[in-house]
Structure formats: structure tokens, C-alpha cells
Short mmCIF file of C-alpha atoms in Angstrom, two decimals:
data_model
loop_
_atom_site.label_atom_id
_atom_site.label_comp_id
_atom_site.label_asym_id
_atom_site.label_seq_id
_atom_site.Cartn_x
_atom_site.Cartn_y
_atom_site.Cartn_z
CA UNK A 8 -24.54 76.48 5.16
CA UNK A 9 -23.74 75.06 1.71
CA UNK A 10 -26.75 76.76 0.17
CA UNK A 11 -25.67 80.05 1.77
CA UNK A 12 -22.24 79.81 0.12
CA UNK A 13 -23.81 79.15 -3.26
CA UNK A 14 -26.25 82.04 -2.83
CA UNK A 15 -23.36 84.34 -1.88
CA UNK A 16 -21.62 83.55 -5.15
CA UNK A 17 -24.87 84.01 -7.09
CA UNK A 18 -25.49 87.41 -5.51
CA UNK A 19 -21.96 88.63 -6.26
CA UNK A 20 -21.74 87.21 -9.76
CA UNK A 21 -21.01 89.48 -12.70
CA UNK A 22 -20.17 88.93 -16.40
CA UNK A 23 -16.43 89.41 -15.85
CA UNK A 24 -16.24 86.83 -13.04
CA UNK A 25 -18.43 84.49 -15.08
CA UNK A 26 -15.92 84.55 -17.93
CA UNK A 27 -12.95 84.16 -15.59
CA UNK A 28 -14.36 81.14 -13.77
CA UNK A 29 -15.64 79.54 -16.99
CA UNK A 30 -12.08 79.76 -18.30
CA UNK A 31 -10.60 78.43 -15.05
CA UNK A 32 -13.00 75.48 -14.90
CA UNK A 33 -11.78 74.33 -18.32
CA UNK A 34 -8.46 73.36 -16.72
CA UNK A 35 -10.33 70.58 -14.92
CA UNK A 36 -11.99 69.27 -18.08
CA UNK A 37 -11.13 66.25 -20.19
CA UNK A 38 -10.01 68.15 -23.28
CA UNK A 39 -7.53 70.54 -21.66
CA UNK A 40 -6.05 67.94 -19.31
CA UNK A 41 -5.68 65.50 -22.22
CA UNK A 42 -3.80 68.10 -24.30
CA UNK A 43 -1.36 68.81 -21.45
CA UNK A 44 -0.95 65.17 -20.42
CA UNK A 45 -0.15 64.01 -23.94
CA UNK A 46 2.38 66.80 -24.42
CA UNK A 47 4.20 65.52 -21.33
CA UNK A 48 3.85 61.86 -22.25
CA UNK A 49 4.93 62.10 -25.89
CA UNK A 50 7.37 65.02 -25.82
CA UNK A 51 8.78 65.66 -22.33
CA UNK A 52 9.15 62.50 -20.23
CA UNK A 53 7.24 59.28 -20.91
CA UNK A 54 7.92 57.80 -17.48
CA UNK A 55 6.82 60.85 -15.54
CA UNK A 56 3.88 61.24 -17.90
CA UNK A 57 2.83 57.69 -17.02
CA UNK A 58 2.97 58.48 -13.27
CA UNK A 59 0.92 61.66 -13.70
CA UNK A 60 -1.68 59.93 -15.88
CA UNK A 61 -1.89 57.02 -13.42
CA UNK A 62 -2.72 59.36 -10.54
CA UNK A 63 -5.39 60.99 -12.70
CA UNK A 64 -6.96 57.72 -13.83
CA UNK A 65 -6.96 56.06 -10.40
CA UNK A 66 -8.51 59.13 -8.76
CA UNK A 67 -11.16 59.56 -11.46
CA UNK A 68 -12.09 55.87 -11.31
CA UNK A 69 -12.59 56.18 -7.57
CA UNK A 70 -14.61 59.37 -8.07
CA UNK A 71 -16.88 57.77 -10.69
CA UNK A 72 -17.59 54.77 -8.45
CA UNK A 73 -18.52 57.06 -5.54
CA UNK A 74 -20.75 59.13 -7.83
CA UNK A 75 -22.56 56.00 -8.98
CA UNK A 76 -23.16 54.96 -5.37
CA UNK A 77 -24.11 58.31 -3.79
CA UNK A 78 -26.10 59.82 -6.70
CA UNK A 79 -26.48 63.26 -5.14
CA UNK A 80 -28.22 65.90 -7.29
CA UNK A 81 -26.50 69.14 -8.28
CA UNK A 82 -27.36 72.51 -6.67
CA UNK A 83 -29.16 73.97 -9.69
CA UNK A 84 -31.31 70.83 -9.83
CA UNK A 85 -32.42 71.29 -6.21
CA UNK A 86 -32.52 75.03 -5.57
CA UNK A 87 -34.53 77.23 -7.91
CA UNK A 88 -32.49 80.23 -6.72
CA UNK A 89 -29.28 78.74 -8.13
CA UNK A 90 -28.58 79.37 -11.79
CA UNK A 91 -26.12 76.79 -13.07
CA UNK A 92 -23.54 78.03 -15.55
CA UNK A 93 -21.59 75.95 -18.05
CA UNK A 94 -23.97 73.11 -17.24
CA UNK A 95 -22.81 71.22 -20.33
CA UNK A 96 -19.85 70.10 -18.22
CA UNK A 97 -22.14 68.85 -15.43
CA UNK A 98 -23.05 65.49 -16.95
CA UNK A 99 -23.19 63.17 -13.95
CA UNK A 100 -24.19 63.30 -10.31
CA UNK A 101 -22.82 65.91 -7.95
CA UNK A 102 -20.69 64.19 -5.28
CA UNK A 103 -17.75 64.16 -5.57
CA UNK A 104 -16.74 66.82 -8.09
CA UNK A 105 -15.04 65.22 -11.09
CA UNK A 106 -13.37 68.51 -12.07
CA UNK A 107 -11.95 68.93 -8.57
CA UNK A 108 -10.76 65.32 -8.52
CA UNK A 109 -9.11 65.63 -11.93
CA UNK A 110 -7.48 69.01 -11.21
CA UNK A 111 -6.09 68.03 -7.80
CA UNK A 112 -4.77 64.68 -9.05
CA UNK A 113 -3.35 65.89 -12.35
CA UNK A 114 -1.80 69.17 -11.25
CA UNK A 115 -0.76 67.74 -7.89
CA UNK A 116 1.06 64.90 -9.64
CA UNK A 117 2.56 67.34 -12.14
CA UNK A 118 4.00 69.39 -9.28
CA UNK A 119 5.54 66.19 -7.87
CA UNK A 120 6.96 65.20 -11.26
CA UNK A 121 8.40 68.65 -11.98
CA UNK A 122 9.20 70.15 -8.56
CA UNK A 123 10.22 73.61 -9.74
CA UNK A 124 8.87 76.82 -8.18
CA UNK A 125 6.89 77.89 -11.26
CA UNK A 126 5.34 74.42 -11.69
CA UNK A 127 4.44 74.13 -8.02
CA UNK A 128 2.89 77.61 -7.83
CA UNK A 129 0.85 77.18 -11.02
CA UNK A 130 -0.31 73.71 -9.98
CA UNK A 131 -1.32 74.95 -6.52
CA UNK A 132 -3.34 77.80 -8.05
CA UNK A 133 -5.22 75.42 -10.33
CA UNK A 134 -5.85 72.93 -7.51
CA UNK A 135 -7.52 75.77 -5.60
CA UNK A 136 -9.22 77.71 -8.39
CA UNK A 137 -10.78 74.84 -10.37
CA UNK A 138 -12.81 73.57 -7.35
CA UNK A 139 -13.75 77.17 -6.48
CA UNK A 140 -14.99 77.70 -10.03
CA UNK A 141 -17.35 74.72 -9.73
CA UNK A 142 -19.04 76.24 -6.69
CA UNK A 143 -19.14 79.72 -8.24
CA UNK A 144 -20.77 78.31 -11.40
CA UNK A 145 -23.46 76.63 -9.27
CA UNK A 146 -22.81 73.11 -10.57
CA UNK A 147 -21.43 71.69 -7.30
CA UNK A 148 -21.99 71.92 -3.58
CA UNK A 149 -18.96 72.87 -1.45
CA UNK A 150 -18.87 69.34 -0.01
CA UNK A 151 -18.54 67.99 -3.57
CA UNK A 152 -15.31 69.86 -4.28
CA UNK A 153 -13.92 68.95 -0.85
CA UNK A 154 -14.61 65.30 -1.63
CA UNK A 155 -12.92 65.67 -5.01
CA UNK A 156 -9.87 67.31 -3.45
CA UNK A 157 -9.54 64.53 -0.88
CA UNK A 158 -9.71 61.82 -3.55
CA UNK A 159 -7.37 63.59 -5.98
CA UNK A 160 -4.71 64.73 -3.53
CA UNK A 161 -5.01 61.51 -1.55
CA UNK A 162 -4.21 59.52 -4.69
CA UNK A 163 -1.15 61.65 -5.36
CA UNK A 164 0.00 61.43 -1.75
CA UNK A 165 -0.28 57.65 -1.47
CA UNK A 166 0.28 56.46 -5.04
CA UNK A 167 2.59 58.80 -6.97
CA UNK A 168 5.73 57.36 -5.43
CA UNK A 169 4.63 53.81 -6.28
CA UNK A 170 3.91 54.69 -9.91
CA UNK A 171 7.20 56.54 -10.29
CA UNK A 172 9.48 53.78 -8.97
CA UNK A 173 7.97 50.75 -10.71
CA UNK A 174 10.37 49.43 -13.35
CA UNK A 175 11.00 46.37 -15.50
CA UNK A 176 8.94 43.22 -14.99
CA UNK A 177 7.02 44.54 -11.94
CA UNK A 178 5.86 47.51 -14.05
CA UNK A 179 4.83 45.24 -16.92
CA UNK A 180 2.88 42.92 -14.61
CA UNK A 181 1.27 45.89 -12.87
CA UNK A 182 0.12 47.59 -16.08
CA UNK A 183 -1.16 44.34 -17.59
CA UNK A 184 -3.12 43.39 -14.45
CA UNK A 185 -4.66 46.84 -14.03
CA UNK A 186 -5.37 47.09 -17.75
CA UNK A 187 -7.21 43.77 -17.85
CA UNK A 188 -9.08 44.50 -14.61
CA UNK A 189 -10.33 47.91 -15.74
CA UNK A 190 -11.18 46.46 -19.17
CA UNK A 191 -13.45 43.91 -17.51
CA UNK A 192 -15.17 46.63 -15.46
CA UNK A 193 -15.48 48.90 -18.49
CA UNK A 194 -16.95 46.20 -20.72
CA UNK A 195 -19.42 44.91 -18.13
CA UNK A 196 -20.63 48.37 -17.08
CA UNK A 197 -20.87 49.47 -20.72
CA UNK A 198 -22.89 46.39 -21.66
CA UNK A 199 -25.27 46.97 -18.73
CA UNK A 200 -25.61 50.61 -19.76
CA UNK A 201 -26.37 49.65 -23.35
CA UNK A 202 -29.00 47.19 -22.12
CA UNK A 203 -30.63 49.95 -19.99
CA UNK A 204 -30.12 47.89 -16.85
CA UNK A 205 -28.30 50.66 -14.95
CA UNK A 206 -28.79 54.38 -14.39
CA UNK A 207 -27.29 56.21 -17.43
CA UNK A 208 -26.49 59.31 -15.37
CA UNK A 209 -24.58 57.26 -12.81
CA UNK A 210 -22.79 54.97 -15.27
CA UNK A 211 -22.18 57.15 -18.34
CA UNK A 212 -18.94 58.76 -17.14
CA UNK A 213 -17.92 55.59 -15.32
CA UNK A 214 -17.94 53.63 -18.58
CA UNK A 215 -15.83 56.30 -20.29
CA UNK A 216 -13.30 56.46 -17.45
CA UNK A 217 -12.72 52.73 -17.04
CA UNK A 218 -12.37 52.08 -20.77
CA UNK A 219 -9.92 54.96 -21.13
CA UNK A 220 -8.04 53.58 -18.12
CA UNK A 221 -7.82 50.08 -19.62
CA UNK A 222 -6.75 51.36 -23.03
CA UNK A 223 -4.03 53.52 -21.53
CA UNK A 224 -2.59 50.74 -19.36
CA UNK A 225 -2.85 47.94 -21.93
CA UNK A 226 -1.31 50.26 -24.49
CA UNK A 227 1.53 51.16 -22.14
CA UNK A 228 2.22 47.46 -21.60
CA UNK A 229 2.28 46.77 -25.36
CA UNK A 230 4.39 49.84 -26.13
CA UNK A 231 7.02 48.91 -23.55
CA UNK A 232 7.41 45.51 -25.22
CA UNK A 233 7.19 46.48 -28.88
CA UNK A 234 8.24 50.14 -29.25
CA UNK A 235 9.84 51.48 -26.06
CA UNK A 236 10.36 55.03 -27.34
CA UNK A 237 12.10 57.89 -25.55
CA UNK A 238 11.59 61.65 -25.59
CA UNK A 239 15.22 62.32 -26.54
CA UNK A 240 14.61 63.88 -29.95
CA UNK A 241 14.59 67.27 -31.66
CA UNK A 242 11.98 69.98 -31.28
CA UNK A 243 10.60 69.46 -34.80
CA UNK A 244 10.15 65.75 -34.20
CA UNK A 245 8.36 66.43 -30.92
CA UNK A 246 6.06 68.95 -32.60
CA UNK A 247 5.16 66.49 -35.36
CA UNK A 248 4.65 63.75 -32.74
CA UNK A 249 2.24 65.94 -30.87
CA UNK A 250 0.27 67.27 -33.84
CA UNK A 251 -0.04 63.84 -35.41
CA UNK A 252 -1.13 62.28 -32.15
CA UNK A 253 -3.75 64.96 -31.49
CA UNK A 254 -5.10 64.55 -35.02
CA UNK A 255 -5.63 60.88 -34.20
CA UNK A 256 -7.35 61.75 -30.92
CA UNK A 257 -9.75 64.11 -32.72
CA UNK A 258 -10.50 61.45 -35.33
CA UNK A 259 -11.36 58.91 -32.65
CA UNK A 260 -13.64 61.36 -30.85
CA UNK A 261 -15.36 62.12 -34.17
CA UNK A 262 -16.53 58.50 -34.28
CA UNK A 263 -19.34 59.61 -31.96
CA UNK A 264 -21.05 61.25 -34.94
CA UNK A 265 -20.80 58.10 -37.04
CA UNK A 266 -22.30 55.62 -34.58
CA UNK A 267 -26.11 55.36 -34.26
CA UNK A 268 -27.54 57.04 -31.16
CA UNK A 269 -29.09 53.79 -29.97
CA UNK A 270 -25.59 52.31 -29.59
CA UNK A 271 -24.26 55.21 -27.50
CA UNK A 272 -22.91 52.99 -24.68
CA UNK A 273 -21.08 50.66 -27.05
CA UNK A 274 -19.75 53.78 -28.76
CA UNK A 275 -18.34 54.96 -25.43
CA UNK A 276 -16.53 51.64 -24.98
CA UNK A 277 -15.00 51.77 -28.46
CA UNK A 278 -14.02 55.46 -28.39
CA UNK A 279 -12.44 55.59 -24.96
CA UNK A 280 -10.70 52.24 -25.26
CA UNK A 281 -9.25 53.41 -28.58
CA UNK A 282 -8.22 56.75 -27.05
CA UNK A 283 -6.14 55.02 -24.40
CA UNK A 284 -4.62 52.56 -26.86
CA UNK A 285 -3.86 55.32 -29.38
CA UNK A 286 -2.10 57.49 -26.81
CA UNK A 287 0.17 54.81 -25.42
CA UNK A 288 0.61 52.23 -28.16
CA UNK A 289 -1.02 52.75 -31.56
CA UNK A 290 0.38 56.23 -32.22
CA UNK A 291 3.93 55.37 -31.04
CA UNK A 292 3.78 52.23 -33.20
CA UNK A 293 2.62 54.17 -36.28
CA UNK A 294 4.94 57.05 -35.46
CA UNK A 295 7.96 54.75 -35.34
CA UNK A 296 7.38 53.89 -39.00
CA UNK A 297 7.28 57.62 -39.70
CA UNK A 298 10.51 58.03 -37.68
CA UNK A 299 8.78 60.22 -35.12
CA UNK A 300 9.27 57.78 -32.21
#
């Protein structure tokens, strides 16, 4: 049945649909989601941005753990009749779909945070179309995107309210505990990956996710104690906040080219931990001295 669905899409594929679904699938990718998430976090509403990002990070962490356990191959790796497209985004195992998990968690949480008709409609479209694009492109089985949707939407359903109502000391204790816990997982898994003890396909994205998670939460804890900025500022200040912050993000990602290939796992730890810390603490701290926060 799953193979039949994939073959149907392959038979009815055309250059126009290829371009459309390649564009749609980008809305489930790290780069695009990061650009939107940081715009919300730095410039619109820090508290709601935290809740949205928390849903995303919890759901992706769960997805990466399941991937590492199940280790199911992708359709184009199994069926010679399936031609995978945009395979550069298919870096890990197949089940569950990381794009579907990310899209359903991020856009689902965004709809909860900003419950306006336009936001809800756009979020719903992306929650549907991003998973569909993964099947159309031949990089996921239908069951993969269903699994991703269950994890992503399930996280929003059960956790968004908790993230959005935490305040004061409970929020500080929560972010510190989760930050330290995910840091331990990220460091241990990254060290094992660097030592070639674990499967690099299964653990590569897991290391990135958990170190980003820990950096984001530890940074949020530090920022709330030492900066505690708000988004109540002018449009020019918000624009400079955003552009300066993104420049920092790009600089951190560029570190990949500076580190020796043989230290790729340690590089993942450093880059993604720094990304999280930059987004929630280092940039607000630097930006305060520039009077941007």
C-alpha cells in the first residue's frame, strides 16, 4: 500500500509540481524554521516564542530518539523505482519524518500562540503540505509522516499549555533542569559519535538536536536572570536585533568549515550548543550593550 502511494506520486510527477513541493518542504527545514522562530522570539513576543520553540525542541528530540531506535531505511534506498528528490535534506533514517514532526509542532504551536484566522489557516496548510511534500519527493514512506504528525501535534496538544503558563521560579527551575539534562545527553551521544562507537546515521541529527536544545534552555535561564529583555521597542530596533542576531547565527554555522573533518561530531556539539546559547542569551547580552535589547 505504501509503495503504491509512492509510485502514484512518481508516475504523476512533473517539473512544476517538483518545484512546488521542493519549495513547500523547505518550510519544515532547520533554516526556514529558525528564521521564523527567531523573528518571533527576538521581535514579537519572547514568552510565546519560548513556548513555540519548546514544542519544537521536545518533539524533535522525541523524533530523533525514535529514529535512532527504529532505523528504517528511506523509500529511495529500498525501491529502485522510487527516485528521491531533494535528498540532501534526507540525512537520517526514515521513521518518523523529521520535517513532518518539525512542521506540525512549530506551526501547530504558532497557531496556538497567535490564534487569528490567517495564522491558523496558514499553519494548517503547512502542517498538511510539508508532510505531503516528503512523500511526493520520495524521501519518506506515508507511515513516516503520520508518525511525525502524531509526535509533533501530540507535543503541542499536551505540552503547549504547560510551557505557556510557567512563570517565575518554576520556569527557572524547569529550564535549568531540562537544559542540564539535554546537555548531558548531547555531550555523551556526541562523544560516542566522535569515538565511532555508535551509528553516525542514527546519532548525527540526535547530537545536533540535543545540543541545540540544551543551549536554548540554558541560555533562556541565564537571560532571564541577567538580561530579561522585552519586545516593546521600535521597528528599527527590532530590525537591527534580527539582522545582528542572524549574522551571529551564520557565523556560528560557518565554524563547520574551520573545524577538521575528523572532529565532525565535536564540531556538532560546539556549533549547536553555541546556536542555542547565542539565540537566547549571548546575543541579548551583547545586544543590550548596543542598546538593542
